[in-house]
Tab-separated table of C-alpha atoms and ligand atoms in Angstrom:
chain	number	residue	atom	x	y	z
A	20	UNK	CA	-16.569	43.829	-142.201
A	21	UNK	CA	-19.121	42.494	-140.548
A	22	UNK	CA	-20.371	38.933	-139.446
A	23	UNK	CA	-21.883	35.439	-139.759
A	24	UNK	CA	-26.221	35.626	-139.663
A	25	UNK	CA	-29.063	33.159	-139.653
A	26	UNK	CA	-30.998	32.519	-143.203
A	27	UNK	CA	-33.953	33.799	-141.146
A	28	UNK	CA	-31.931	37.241	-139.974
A	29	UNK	CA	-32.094	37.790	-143.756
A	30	UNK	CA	-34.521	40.296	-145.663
A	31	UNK	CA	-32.892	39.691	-149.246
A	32	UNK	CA	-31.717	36.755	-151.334
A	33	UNK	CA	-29.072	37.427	-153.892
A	34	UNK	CA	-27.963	34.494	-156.445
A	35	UNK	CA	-24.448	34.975	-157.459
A	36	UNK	CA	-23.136	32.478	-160.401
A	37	UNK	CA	-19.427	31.339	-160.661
A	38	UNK	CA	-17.984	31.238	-163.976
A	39	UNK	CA	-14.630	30.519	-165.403
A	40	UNK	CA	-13.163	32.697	-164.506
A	41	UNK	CA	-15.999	35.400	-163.422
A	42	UNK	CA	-18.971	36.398	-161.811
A	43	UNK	CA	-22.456	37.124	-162.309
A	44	UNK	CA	-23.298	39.782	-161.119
A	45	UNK	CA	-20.224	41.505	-161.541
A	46	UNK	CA	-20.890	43.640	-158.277
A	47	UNK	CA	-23.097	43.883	-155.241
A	48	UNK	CA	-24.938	46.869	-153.802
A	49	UNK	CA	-26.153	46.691	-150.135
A	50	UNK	CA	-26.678	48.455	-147.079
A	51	UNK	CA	-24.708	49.617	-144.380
A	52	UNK	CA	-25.813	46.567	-141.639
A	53	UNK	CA	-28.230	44.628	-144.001
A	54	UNK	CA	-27.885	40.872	-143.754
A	55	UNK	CA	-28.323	39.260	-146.822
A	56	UNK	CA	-28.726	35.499	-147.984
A	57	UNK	CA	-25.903	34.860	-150.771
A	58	UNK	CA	-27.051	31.309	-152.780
A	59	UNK	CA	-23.870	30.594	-154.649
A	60	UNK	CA	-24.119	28.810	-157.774
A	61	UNK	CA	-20.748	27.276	-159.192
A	62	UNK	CA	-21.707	26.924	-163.297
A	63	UNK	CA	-17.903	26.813	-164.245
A	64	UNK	CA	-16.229	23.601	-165.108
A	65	UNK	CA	-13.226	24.455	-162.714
A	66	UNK	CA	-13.538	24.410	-158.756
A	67	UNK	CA	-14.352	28.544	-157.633
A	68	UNK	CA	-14.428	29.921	-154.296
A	69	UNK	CA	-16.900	33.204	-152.979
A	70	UNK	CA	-14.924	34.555	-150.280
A	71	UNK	CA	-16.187	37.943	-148.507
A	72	UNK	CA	-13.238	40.171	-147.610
A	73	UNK	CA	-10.982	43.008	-148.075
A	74	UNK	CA	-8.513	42.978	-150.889
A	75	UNK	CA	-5.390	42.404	-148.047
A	76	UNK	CA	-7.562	39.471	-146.932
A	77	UNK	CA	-8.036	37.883	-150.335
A	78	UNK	CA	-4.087	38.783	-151.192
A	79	UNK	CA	-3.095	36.614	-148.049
A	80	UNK	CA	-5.789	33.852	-149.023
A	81	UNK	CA	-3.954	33.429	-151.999
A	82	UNK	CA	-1.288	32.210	-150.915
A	83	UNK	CA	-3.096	29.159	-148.622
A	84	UNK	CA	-4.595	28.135	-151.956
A	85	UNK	CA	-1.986	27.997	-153.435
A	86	UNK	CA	-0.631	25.673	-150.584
A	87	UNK	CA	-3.652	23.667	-151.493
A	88	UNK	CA	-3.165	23.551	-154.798
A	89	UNK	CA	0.609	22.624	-154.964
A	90	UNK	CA	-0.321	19.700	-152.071
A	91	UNK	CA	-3.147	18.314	-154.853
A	92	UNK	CA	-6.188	19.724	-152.253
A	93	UNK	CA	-7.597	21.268	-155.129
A	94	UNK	CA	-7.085	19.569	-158.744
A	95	UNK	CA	-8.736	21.577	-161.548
A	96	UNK	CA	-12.373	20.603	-160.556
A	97	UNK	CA	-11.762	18.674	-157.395
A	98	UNK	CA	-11.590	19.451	-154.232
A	99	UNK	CA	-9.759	16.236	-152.237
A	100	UNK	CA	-11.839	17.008	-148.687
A	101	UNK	CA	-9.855	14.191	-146.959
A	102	UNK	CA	-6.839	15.573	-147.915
A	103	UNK	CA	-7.839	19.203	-146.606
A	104	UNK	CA	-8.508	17.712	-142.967
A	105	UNK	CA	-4.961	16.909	-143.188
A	106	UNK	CA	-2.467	18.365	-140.467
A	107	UNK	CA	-0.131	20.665	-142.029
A	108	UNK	CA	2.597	19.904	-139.544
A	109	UNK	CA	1.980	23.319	-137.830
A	110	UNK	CA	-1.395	22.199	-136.106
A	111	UNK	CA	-3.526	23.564	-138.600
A	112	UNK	CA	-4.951	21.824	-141.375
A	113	UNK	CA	-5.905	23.233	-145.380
A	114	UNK	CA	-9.460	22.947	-143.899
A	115	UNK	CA	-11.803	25.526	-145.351
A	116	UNK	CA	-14.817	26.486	-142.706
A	117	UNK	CA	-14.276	30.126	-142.526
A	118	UNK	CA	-18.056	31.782	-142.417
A	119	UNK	CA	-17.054	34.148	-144.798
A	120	UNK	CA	-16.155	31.284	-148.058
A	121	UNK	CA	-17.167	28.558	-149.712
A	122	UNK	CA	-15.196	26.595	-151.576
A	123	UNK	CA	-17.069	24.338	-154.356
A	124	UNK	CA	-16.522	21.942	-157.280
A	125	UNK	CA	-18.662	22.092	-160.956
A	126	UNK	CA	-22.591	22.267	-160.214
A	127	UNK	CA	-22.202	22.599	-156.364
A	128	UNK	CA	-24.594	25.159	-154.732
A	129	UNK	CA	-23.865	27.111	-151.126
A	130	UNK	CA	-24.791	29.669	-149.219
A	131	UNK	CA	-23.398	32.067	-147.206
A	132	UNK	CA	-25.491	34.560	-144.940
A	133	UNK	CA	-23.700	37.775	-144.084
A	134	UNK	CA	-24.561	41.010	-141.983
A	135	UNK	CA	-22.690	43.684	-143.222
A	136	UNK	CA	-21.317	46.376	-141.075
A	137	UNK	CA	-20.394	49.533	-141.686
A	138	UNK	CA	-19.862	51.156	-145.215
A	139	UNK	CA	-16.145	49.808	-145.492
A	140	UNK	CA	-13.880	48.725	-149.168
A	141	UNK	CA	-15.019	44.784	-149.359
A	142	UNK	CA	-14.846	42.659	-152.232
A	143	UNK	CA	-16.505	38.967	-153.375
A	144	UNK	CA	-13.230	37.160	-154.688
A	145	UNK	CA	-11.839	34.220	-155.779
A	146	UNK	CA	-8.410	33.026	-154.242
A	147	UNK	CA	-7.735	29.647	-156.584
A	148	UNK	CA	-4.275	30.494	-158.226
A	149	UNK	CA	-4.991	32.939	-160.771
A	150	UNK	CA	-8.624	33.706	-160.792
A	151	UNK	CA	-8.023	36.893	-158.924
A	152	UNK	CA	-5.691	37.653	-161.959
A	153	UNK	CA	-8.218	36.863	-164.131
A	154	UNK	CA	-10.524	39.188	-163.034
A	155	UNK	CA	-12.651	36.981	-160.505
A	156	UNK	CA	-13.749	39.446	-157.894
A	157	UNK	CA	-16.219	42.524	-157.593
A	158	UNK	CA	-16.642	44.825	-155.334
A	159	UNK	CA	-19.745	45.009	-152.496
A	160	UNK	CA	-21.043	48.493	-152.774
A	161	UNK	CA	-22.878	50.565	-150.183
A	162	UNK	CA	-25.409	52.339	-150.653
B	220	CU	CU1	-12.298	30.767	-159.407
């Protein structure tokens, strides 16, 4: 699905907004190894995740959030980042660096820069309980 890039590795900049419970734009066309700057804006009023992945990938995200959320990590439009540092019990913590997400509250603003590999089913998603039901992913076309 590709990898983690440097801002400078980048030729494009796409803003994507976070909405409750959607995205704008509502899909993504790039190319087939093109590394591209993603500036994340979260306008909702409820905490939103961009996470790059397949739709298997998201599916088993899901359920971690919804670790987090029934563990308070993530209350409506917090995010409790002490509490997500926390050992599970299991040696791994709720901790959310993966290169491929960002997690953020109301009016936060992240990036992410990606090279894409080859042409393969991805989608930009959403794994806080029930904003994948609600419609918040798209897919990441290829040209
Ligand atoms: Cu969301």
């Amino acid at each position: 699905m590709g990898e983690a890039a440097k801002a400078s590795e980048s030729a494009r900049t796409i803003t994507v907004e976070m909405h409750d419970n959607y995205y704008e734009p509502e899909s993504i066309t790039v190319k087939p190894g093109e590394t591209v700057r993603f500036v994340i804006e979260n306008k909702g009023a409820l905490v939103h995740e961009f996470n790059l992945g397949t739709a298997q990938m998201h599916e088993t995200h899901q359920r971690s959030m919804q670790m987090m959320v029934d563990h308070g990590v993530i209350r409506g439009d917090h995010i409790d980042h002490r509490m997500m540092e926390m050992d599970m019990g299991d040696g791994h913590s709720m901790k959310h660096d993966a290169p491929n997400a960002v997690l953020m509250e109301p009016g936060e603003t992240k990036e992410i820069v990606w090279r894409f590999g080859g042409a393969t089913d991805l989608e930009f998603a959403c794994n806080v309980p029930g904003h994948y039901q609600a419609g918040m992913y798209g897919d990441i076309e290829f040209e």
